[in-house]
Coordinates of C-alpha atoms and ligand atoms in Angstrom, one line a residue:
X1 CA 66.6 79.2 128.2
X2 CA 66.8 77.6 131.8
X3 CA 68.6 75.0 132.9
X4 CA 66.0 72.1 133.4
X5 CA 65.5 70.6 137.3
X6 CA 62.1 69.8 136.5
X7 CA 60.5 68.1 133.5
X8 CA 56.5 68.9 132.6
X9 CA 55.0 66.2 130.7
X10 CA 51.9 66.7 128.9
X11 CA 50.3 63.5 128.7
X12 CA 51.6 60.3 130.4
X13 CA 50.8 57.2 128.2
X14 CA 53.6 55.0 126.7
X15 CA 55.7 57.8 125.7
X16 CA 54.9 59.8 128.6
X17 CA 55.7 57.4 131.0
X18 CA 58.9 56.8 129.1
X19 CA 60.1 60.3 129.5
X20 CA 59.4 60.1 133.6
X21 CA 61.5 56.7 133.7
X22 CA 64.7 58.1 131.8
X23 CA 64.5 62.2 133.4
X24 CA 63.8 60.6 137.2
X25 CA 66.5 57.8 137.1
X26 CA 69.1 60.7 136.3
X27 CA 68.2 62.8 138.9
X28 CA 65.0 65.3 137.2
X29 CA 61.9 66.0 139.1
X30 CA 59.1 65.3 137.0
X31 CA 55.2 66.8 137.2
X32 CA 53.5 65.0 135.2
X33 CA 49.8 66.4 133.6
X34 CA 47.1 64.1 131.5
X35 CA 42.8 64.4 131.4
X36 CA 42.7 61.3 132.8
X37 CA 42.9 60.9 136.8
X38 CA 43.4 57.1 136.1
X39 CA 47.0 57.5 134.6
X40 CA 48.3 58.1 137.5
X41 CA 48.7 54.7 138.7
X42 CA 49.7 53.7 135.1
X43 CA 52.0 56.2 135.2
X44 CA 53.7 55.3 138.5
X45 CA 53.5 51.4 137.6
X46 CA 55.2 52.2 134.2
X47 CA 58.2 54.1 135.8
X48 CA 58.6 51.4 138.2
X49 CA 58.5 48.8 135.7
X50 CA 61.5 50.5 133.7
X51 CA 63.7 50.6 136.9
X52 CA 64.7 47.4 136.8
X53 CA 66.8 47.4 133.4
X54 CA 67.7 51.0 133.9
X55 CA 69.3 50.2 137.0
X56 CA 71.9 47.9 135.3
X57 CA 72.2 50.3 132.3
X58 CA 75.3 51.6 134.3
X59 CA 76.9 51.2 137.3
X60 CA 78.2 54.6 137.0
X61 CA 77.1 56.9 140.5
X62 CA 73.5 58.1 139.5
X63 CA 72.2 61.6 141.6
X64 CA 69.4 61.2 143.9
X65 CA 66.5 59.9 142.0
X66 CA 63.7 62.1 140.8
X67 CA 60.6 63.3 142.3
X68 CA 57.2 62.6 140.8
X69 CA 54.1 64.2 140.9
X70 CA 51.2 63.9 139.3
X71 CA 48.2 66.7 138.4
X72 CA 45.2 67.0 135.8
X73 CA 45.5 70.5 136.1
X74 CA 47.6 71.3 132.7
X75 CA 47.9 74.9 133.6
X76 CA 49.3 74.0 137.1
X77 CA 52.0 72.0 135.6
X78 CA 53.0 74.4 133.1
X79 CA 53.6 77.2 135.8
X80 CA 56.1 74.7 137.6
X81 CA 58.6 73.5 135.1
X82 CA 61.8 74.6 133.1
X83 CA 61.1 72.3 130.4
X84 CA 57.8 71.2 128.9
X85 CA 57.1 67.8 126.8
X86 CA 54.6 66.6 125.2
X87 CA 53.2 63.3 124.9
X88 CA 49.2 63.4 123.7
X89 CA 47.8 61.5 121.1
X90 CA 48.9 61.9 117.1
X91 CA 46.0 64.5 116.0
X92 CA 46.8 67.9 115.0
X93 CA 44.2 70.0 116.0
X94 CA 44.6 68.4 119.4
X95 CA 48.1 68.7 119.4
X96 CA 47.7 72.8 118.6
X97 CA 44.8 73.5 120.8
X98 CA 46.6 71.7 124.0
X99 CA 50.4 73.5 123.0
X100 CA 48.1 77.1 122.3
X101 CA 46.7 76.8 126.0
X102 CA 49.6 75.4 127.5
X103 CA 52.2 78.2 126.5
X104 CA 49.8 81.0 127.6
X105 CA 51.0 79.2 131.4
X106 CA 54.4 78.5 130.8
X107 CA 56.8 81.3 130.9
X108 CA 58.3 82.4 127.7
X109 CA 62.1 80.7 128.8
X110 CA 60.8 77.2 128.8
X111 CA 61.0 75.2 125.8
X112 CA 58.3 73.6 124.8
X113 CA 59.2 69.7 122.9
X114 CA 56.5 67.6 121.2
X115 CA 57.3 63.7 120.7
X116 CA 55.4 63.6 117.6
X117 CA 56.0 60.7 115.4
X118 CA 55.9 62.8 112.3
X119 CA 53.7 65.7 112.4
X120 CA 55.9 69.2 111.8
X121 CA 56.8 71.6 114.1
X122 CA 55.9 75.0 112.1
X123 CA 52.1 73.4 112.2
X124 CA 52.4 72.7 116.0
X125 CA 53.5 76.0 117.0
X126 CA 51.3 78.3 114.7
X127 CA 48.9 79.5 117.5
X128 CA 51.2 79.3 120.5
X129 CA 52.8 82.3 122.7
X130 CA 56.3 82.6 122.1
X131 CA 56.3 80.1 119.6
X132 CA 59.9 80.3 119.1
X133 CA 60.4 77.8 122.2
X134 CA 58.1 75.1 120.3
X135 CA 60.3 72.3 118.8
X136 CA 59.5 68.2 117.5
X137 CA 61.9 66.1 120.0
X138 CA 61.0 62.4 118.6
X139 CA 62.1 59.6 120.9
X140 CA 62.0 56.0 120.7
X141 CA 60.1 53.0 122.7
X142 CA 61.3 52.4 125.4
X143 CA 62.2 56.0 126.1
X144 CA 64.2 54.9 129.2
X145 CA 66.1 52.3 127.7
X146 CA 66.7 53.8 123.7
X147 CA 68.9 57.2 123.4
X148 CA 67.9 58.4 120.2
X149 CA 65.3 61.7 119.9
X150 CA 65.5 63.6 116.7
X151 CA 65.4 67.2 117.1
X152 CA 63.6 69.1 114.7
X153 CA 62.9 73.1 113.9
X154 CA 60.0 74.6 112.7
X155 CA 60.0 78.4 110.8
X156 CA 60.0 80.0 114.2
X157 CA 62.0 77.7 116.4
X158 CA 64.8 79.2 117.8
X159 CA 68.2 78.2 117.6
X160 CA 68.8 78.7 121.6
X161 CA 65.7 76.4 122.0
X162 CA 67.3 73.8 120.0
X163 CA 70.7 74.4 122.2
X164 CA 68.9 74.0 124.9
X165 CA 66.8 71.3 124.1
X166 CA 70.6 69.7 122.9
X167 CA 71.6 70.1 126.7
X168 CA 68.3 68.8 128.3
X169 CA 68.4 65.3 126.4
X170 CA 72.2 64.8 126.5
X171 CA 72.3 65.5 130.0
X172 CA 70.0 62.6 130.6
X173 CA 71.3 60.5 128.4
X174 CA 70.4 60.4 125.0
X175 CA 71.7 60.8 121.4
X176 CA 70.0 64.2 120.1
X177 CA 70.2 63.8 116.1
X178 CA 69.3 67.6 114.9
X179 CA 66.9 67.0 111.2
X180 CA 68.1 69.6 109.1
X181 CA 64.8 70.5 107.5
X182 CA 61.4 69.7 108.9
X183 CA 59.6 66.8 106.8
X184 CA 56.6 64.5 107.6
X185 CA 57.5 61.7 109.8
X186 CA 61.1 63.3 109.7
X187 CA 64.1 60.7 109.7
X188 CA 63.6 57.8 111.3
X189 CA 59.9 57.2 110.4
X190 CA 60.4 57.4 107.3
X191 CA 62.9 54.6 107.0
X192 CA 60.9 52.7 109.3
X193 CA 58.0 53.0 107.6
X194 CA 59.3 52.2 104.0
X195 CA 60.1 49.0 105.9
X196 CA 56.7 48.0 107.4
X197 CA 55.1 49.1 104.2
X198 CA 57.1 45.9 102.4
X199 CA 56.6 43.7 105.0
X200 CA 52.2 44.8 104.5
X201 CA 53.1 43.6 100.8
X202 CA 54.6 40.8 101.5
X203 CA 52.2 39.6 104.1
X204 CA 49.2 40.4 101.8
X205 CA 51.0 38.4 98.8
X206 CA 51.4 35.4 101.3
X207 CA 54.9 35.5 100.3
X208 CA 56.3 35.4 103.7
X209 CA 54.5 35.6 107.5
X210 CA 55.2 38.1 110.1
X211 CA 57.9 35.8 111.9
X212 CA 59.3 35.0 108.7
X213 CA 59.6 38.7 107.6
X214 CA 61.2 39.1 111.1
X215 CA 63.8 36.3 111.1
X216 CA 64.7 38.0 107.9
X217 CA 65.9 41.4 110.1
X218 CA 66.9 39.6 113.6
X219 CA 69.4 36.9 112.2
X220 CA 71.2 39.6 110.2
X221 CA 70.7 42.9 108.9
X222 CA 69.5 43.6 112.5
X223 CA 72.6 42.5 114.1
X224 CA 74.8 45.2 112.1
X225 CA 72.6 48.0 112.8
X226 CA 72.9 48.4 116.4
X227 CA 76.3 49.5 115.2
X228 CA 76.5 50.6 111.9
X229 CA 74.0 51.8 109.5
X230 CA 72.7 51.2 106.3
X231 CA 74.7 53.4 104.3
X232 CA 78.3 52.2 106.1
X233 CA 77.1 48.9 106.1
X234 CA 76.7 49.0 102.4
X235 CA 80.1 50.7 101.9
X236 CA 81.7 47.5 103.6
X237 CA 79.7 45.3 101.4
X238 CA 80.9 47.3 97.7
X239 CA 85.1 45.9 98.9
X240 CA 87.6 47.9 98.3
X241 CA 86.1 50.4 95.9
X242 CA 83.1 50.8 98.8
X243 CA 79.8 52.7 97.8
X244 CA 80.4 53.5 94.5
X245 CA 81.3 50.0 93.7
X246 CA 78.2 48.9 95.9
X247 CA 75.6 51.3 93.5
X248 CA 76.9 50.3 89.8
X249 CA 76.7 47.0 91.3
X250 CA 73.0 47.1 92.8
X251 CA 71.7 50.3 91.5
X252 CA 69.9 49.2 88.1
X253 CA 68.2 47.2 91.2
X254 CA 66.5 50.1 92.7
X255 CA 65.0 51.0 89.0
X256 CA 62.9 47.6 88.7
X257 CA 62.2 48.3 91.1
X258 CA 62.1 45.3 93.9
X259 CA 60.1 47.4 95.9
X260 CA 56.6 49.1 96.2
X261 CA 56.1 52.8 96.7
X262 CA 52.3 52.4 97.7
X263 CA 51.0 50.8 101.0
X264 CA 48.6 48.3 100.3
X265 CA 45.1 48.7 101.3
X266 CA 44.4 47.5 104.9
X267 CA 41.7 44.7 104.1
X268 CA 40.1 43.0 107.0
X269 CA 42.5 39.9 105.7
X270 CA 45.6 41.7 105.9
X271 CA 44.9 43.1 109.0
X272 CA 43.7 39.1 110.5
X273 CA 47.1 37.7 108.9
X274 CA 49.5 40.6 111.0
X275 CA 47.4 39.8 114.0
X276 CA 47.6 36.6 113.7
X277 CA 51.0 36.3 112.5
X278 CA 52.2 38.6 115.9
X279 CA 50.1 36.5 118.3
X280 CA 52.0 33.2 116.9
X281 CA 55.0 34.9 117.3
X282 CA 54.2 36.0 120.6
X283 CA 53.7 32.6 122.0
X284 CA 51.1 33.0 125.0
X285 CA 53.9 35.6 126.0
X286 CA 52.0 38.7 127.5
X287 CA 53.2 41.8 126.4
X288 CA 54.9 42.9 130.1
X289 CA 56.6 39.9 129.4
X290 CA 58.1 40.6 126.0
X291 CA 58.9 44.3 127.4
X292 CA 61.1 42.9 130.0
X293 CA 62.8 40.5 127.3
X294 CA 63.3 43.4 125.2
X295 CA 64.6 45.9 128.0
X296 CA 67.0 43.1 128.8
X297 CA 68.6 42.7 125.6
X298 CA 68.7 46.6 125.0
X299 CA 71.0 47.3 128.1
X300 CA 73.0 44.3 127.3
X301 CA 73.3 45.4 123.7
X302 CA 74.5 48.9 125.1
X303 CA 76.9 47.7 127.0
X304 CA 78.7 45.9 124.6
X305 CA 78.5 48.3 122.4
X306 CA 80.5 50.8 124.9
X307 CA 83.3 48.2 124.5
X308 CA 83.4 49.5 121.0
X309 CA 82.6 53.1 121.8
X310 CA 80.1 53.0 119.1
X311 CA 76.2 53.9 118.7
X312 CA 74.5 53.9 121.2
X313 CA 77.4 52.9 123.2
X314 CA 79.6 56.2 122.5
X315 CA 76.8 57.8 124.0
X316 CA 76.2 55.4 127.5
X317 CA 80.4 56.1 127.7
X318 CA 79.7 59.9 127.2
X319 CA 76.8 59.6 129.7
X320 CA 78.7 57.6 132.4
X321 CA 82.1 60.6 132.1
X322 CA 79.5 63.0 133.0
X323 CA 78.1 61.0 135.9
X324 CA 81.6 60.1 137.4
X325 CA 82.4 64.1 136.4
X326 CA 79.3 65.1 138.5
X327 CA 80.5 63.2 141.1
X328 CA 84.1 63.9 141.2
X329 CA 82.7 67.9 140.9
X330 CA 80.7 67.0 144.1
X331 CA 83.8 66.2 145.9
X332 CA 86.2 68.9 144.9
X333 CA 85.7 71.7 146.9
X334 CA 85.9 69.4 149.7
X335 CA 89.4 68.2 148.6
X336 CA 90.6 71.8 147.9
X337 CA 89.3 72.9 151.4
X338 CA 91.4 70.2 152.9
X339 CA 94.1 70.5 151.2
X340 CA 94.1 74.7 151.8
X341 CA 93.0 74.2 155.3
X342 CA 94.9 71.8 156.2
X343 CA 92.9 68.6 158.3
X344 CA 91.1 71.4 160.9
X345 CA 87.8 72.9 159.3
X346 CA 87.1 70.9 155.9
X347 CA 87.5 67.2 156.6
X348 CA 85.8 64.9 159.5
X349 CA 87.7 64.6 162.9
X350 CA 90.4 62.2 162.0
X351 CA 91.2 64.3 158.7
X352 CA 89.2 61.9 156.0
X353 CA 87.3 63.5 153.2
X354 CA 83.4 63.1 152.6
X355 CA 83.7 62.0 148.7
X356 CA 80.9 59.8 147.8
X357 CA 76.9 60.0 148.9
X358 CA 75.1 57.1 147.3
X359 CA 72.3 54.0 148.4
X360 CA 71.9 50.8 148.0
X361 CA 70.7 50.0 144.4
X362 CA 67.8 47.2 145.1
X363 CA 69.9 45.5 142.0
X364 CA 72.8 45.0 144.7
X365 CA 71.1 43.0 147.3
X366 CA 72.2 39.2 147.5
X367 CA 69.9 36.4 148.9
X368 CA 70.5 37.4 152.9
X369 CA 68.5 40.6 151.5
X370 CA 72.2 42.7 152.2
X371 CA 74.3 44.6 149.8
X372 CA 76.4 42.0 147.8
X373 CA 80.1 42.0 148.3
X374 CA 81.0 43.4 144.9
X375 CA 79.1 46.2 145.1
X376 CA 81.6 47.3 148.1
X377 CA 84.5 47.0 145.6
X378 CA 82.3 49.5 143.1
X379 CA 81.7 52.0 145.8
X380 CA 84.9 52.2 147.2
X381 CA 85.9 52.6 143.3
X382 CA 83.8 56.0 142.6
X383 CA 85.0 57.4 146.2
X384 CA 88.6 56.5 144.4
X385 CA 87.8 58.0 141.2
X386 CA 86.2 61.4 142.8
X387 CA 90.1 61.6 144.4
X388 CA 92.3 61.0 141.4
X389 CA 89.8 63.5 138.8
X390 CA 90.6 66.0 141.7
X391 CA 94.5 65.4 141.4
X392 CA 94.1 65.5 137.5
X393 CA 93.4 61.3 136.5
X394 CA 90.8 61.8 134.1
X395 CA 89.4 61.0 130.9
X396 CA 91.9 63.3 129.4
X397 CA 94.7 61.8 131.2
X398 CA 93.9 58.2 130.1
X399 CA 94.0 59.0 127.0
X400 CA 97.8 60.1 127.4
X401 CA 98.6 56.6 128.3
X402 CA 98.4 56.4 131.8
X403 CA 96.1 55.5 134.5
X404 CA 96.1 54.1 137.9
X405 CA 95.6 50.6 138.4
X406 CA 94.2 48.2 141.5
X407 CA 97.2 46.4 143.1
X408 CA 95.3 45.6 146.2
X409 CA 92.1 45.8 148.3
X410 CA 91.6 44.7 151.6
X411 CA 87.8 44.9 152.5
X412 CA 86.6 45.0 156.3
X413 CA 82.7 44.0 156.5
X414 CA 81.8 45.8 159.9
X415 CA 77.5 45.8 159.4
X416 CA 74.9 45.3 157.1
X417 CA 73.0 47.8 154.4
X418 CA 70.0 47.5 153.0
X419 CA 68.1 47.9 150.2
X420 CA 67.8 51.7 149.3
X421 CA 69.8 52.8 152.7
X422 CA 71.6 56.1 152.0
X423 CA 75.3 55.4 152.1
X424 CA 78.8 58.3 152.5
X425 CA 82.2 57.4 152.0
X426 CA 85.1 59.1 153.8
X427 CA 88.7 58.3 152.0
X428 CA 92.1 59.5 153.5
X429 CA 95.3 59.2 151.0
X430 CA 97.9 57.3 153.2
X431 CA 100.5 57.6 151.2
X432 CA 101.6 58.1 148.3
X433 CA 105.4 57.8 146.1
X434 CA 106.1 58.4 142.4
X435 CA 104.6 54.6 141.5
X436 CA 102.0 54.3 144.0
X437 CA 99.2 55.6 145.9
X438 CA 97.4 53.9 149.0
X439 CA 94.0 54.9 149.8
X440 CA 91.9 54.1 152.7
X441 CA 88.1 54.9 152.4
X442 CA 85.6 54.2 155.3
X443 CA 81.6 53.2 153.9
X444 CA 79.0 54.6 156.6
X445 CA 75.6 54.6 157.0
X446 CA 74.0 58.2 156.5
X447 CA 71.1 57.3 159.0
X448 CA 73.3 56.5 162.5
X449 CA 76.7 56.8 160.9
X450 CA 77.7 53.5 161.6
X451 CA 80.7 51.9 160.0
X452 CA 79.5 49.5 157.1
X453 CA 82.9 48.6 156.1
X454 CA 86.3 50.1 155.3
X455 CA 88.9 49.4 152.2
X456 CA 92.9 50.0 152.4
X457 CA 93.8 49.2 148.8
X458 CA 96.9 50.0 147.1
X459 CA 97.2 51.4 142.9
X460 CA 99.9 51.2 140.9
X461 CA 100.6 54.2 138.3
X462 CA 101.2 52.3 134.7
X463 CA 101.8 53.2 131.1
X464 CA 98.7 51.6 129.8
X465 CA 100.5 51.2 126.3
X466 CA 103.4 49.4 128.1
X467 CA 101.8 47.7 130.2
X468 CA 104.3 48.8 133.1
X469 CA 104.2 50.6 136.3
X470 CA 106.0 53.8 135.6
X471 CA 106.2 57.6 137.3
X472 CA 103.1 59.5 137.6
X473 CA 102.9 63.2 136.4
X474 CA 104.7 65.6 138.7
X475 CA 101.6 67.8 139.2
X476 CA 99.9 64.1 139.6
X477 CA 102.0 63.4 142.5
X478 CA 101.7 67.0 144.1
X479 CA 98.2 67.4 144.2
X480 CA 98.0 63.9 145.8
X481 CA 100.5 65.0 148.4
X482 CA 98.6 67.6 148.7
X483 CA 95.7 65.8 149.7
X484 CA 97.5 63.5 151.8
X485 CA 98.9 66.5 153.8
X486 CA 95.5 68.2 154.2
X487 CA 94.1 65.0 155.4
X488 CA 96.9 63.6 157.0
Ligands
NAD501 N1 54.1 54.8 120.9 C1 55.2 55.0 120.3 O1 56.0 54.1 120.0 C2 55.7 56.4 120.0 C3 57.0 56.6 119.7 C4 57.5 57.9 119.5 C5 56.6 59.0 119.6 N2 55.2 58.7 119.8 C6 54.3 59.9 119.9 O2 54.1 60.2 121.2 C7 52.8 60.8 121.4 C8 52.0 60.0 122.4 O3 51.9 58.6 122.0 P1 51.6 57.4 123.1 O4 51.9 56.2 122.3 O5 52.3 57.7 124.4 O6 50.0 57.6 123.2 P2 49.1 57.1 124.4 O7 47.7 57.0 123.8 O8 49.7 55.9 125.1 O9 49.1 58.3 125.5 C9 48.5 59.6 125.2 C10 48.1 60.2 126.6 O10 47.6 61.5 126.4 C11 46.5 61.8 127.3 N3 45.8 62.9 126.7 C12 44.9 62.9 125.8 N4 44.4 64.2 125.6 C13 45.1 65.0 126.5 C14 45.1 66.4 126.8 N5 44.3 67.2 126.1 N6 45.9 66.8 127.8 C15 46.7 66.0 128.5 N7 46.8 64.6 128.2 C16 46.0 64.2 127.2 C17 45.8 60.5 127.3 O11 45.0 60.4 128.4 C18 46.9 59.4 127.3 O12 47.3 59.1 128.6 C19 52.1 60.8 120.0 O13 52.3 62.0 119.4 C20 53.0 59.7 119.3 O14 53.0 59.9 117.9 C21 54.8 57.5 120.0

């Protein structure tokens, strides 16, 4: 299966426009196919209405963004991509008539992923070619801003389209959770629906309203399951004896039981009392509104969370080590050409190193419509960490116990950047002893190579356990010497 530079969507409402947000932010082209000529502009205002929370998701360096294009030639779009999804309305013989025509254009090493909310894969892919590359990847609203897709095989799915449908998804982000056995409305769904069915009940029994029913999840059970689930949740609550104690404890419960198994028929009253009941709760709030609301609180929520390297926060953390990875990847055979070379040949004319390419985030201009000052402090920090992953100060390493901390920076503003101008770094090592390193990295402007402004700033090699500056690694210290020589 290829390795996926561009993204084919099939079908570009919510969902679809979801996908483009998330794939172009971290770097994907996108061609984007639907019937309807019109969703372009939907399409284009949706992914720009995303970038505002995805652009504070992480301050980790993103690649160049995506490019989008647009067609409502399905066949065209198929021909074109390494990775099809798609995103049409929940019918099945629509579904199988669109993926039947569509794989007849996409060659046979391009997986094919449906975001159904529940329908199962070995119906989707019975009259496809090469149906082996057909598989149910279910994400979550708002795509861009939720990682969870569940990943789920049909009788003829293929075990290196799942792998490779693993890769795709983690690469841009999100938490792949492989379904062991294809069921309707798989996982997720299912749990969610067992819930809305209740809260239908309860509505149509007047026992509660919709905000009432939803004060009931937000001012608790809610709060615990951005982090922990129902089941470890419930282990927690059963003491020291845990889920068994929890089951003798509530499990006669589940045989009354408090619950009903049937959805209640969908009168014209129960449906006025939900709409209602939203509308109140909604509060002359338009729905854009309540979107940005919501996308605000998820990327807050994600953040913390990464504190705790947990959820959905385990996977931003894994997300942002690839990023500063890719980066640092970027930037290595630069250093090792350098360092061979010697300053002549890889580095610029006074010997620096070309470590970080980057822009202006609109997210970091301040009121004088300029890039803020602490932005320079975050640059300057990926050119910094490209250099010390090359001399072996990694993930890895941190977790031995050591790391390089900031004693000093000594910023020099020399001009202005602007909203989405393309930025380079070149960094020099200055010096460096068996507690310390001094770095001095130079911020240019791609377009006329003008000096933006230039950081001298010192780091101090600690035991992070101790909490003192100790020795660095031997092979630490040589491969910074290293540099320092080559760039010298
Ligand atoms: N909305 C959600 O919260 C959600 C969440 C997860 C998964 N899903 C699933 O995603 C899929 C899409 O849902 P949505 O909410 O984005 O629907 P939507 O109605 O917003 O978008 C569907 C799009 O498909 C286009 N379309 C229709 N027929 C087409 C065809 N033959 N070829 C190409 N495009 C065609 C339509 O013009 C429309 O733009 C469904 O299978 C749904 O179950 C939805």
């Amino acid at each position: 299966m290829r390795q996926v530079r561009t993204l084919g969507l099939l079908g570009t409402g919510v969902i679809g426009g979801g996908w483009a947000a998330r794939a172009l932010h971290f770097g994907i082209d996108v061609v984007a196919a639907d019937v309807k000529p019109a969703m372009e502009e939907w399409l284009r205002g949706a992914v720009a209405n995303a970038e505002a929370a995805l652009a504070r998701l992480t301050f980790a360096p993103l690649p160049p963004k995506g490019r989008l294009t647009f067609t409502t030639d399905l066949h065209a779009m198929a021909r074109q991509v390494d990775f099809i999804q798609e995103n049409i309305p929940e019918q099945l013989e629509l579904k199988q008539r669109v993926l039947a025509d569509v794989s007849r254009h996409a060659a046979p090493d391009v997986v094919i992923a449906s975001s159904t909310s529940g329908i199962m894969p070995s119906d989707l892919q019975r009259d496809m070619l090469a149906p082996e590359r057909l598989l149910v990847a279910h994400p979550f609203n708002p795509v861009y801003l939720l990682p969870l897709v569940e990943l789920v095989g049909g009788r003829q799915t293929s075990a290196a389209a799942l792998d490779a449908a693993t890769r795709f998804f983690t690469y841009i982000g999100m938490h792949p959770l492989h379904v062991r056995r294809e069921v309707p409305g798989h996982l997720t769904d299912r749990l969610q629906e067992a819930l809305w069915r209740e809260i239908l009940h309860l509505v149509n029994e007047d026992v509660a309203t919709t905000g009432e029913l939803d004060d009931s999840i937000v001012y608790g059970p809610g709060l615990r399951w951005a982090g922990m689930g129902t089941n470890l949740i419930y282990h927690l609550a059963g003491g020291e004896t845990g889920m068994r104690h929890m089951l003798q404890q509530f499990g006669p419960c589940l045989k009354w039981p408090w619950t009903k198994l049937e959805a209640p028929e969908l009168t014209e009253s129960l449906i006025d009392k939900m709409v209602a009941g939203t509308q109140a709760q909604a509060a002359g709030r338009s729905i854009r509104e309540l979107e940005r609301l919501r996308d605000d609180y998820l990327v807050a929520i994600q953040q913390v969370l990464r504190e705790y390297n947990i959820g959905a926060g385990a996977t931003l953390r894994a997300l942002e080590e690839r990023l500063y990875e890719a980066a640092a990847a970027t930037a290595r055979p630069r250093i090792a050409a350098a360092v061979a070379t010697g300053a002549a040949g890889a580095a610029g004319s006074d010997g620096a190193l070309r470590l970080l390419e980057t822009h202006v985030r609109p997210e970091w201009i301040d009121y004088n419509g300029h890039m803020t000052d602490s932005r320079y402090l975050q640059v300057f920090g990926d050119a910094t960490d490209a250099l010390f992953r090359y001399a072996g100060i990694d993930e890895a390493y941190r977790r031995s116990g050591h790391a390089l901390y900031t004693a000093e920076s000594h910023v020099v503003h020399k001009a202005e950047a602007r909203s989405q101008e393309r930025l380079y770094v070149m960094s020099r090592v200055l010096e460096v002893d068996e507690k310390r390193v001094r770095l001095f990295h130079n911020l240019n402007r791609s377009r006329d190579d003008a000096l933006v402004a230039s950081a001298e700033q010192l780091y101090l090699h600690v035991s992070t356990e101790a909490g003192k500056v100790v020795p660095m690694d031997a092979a630490v210290r040589a491969r910074l010497a290293a540099i320092q020589a080559g760039t010298r």
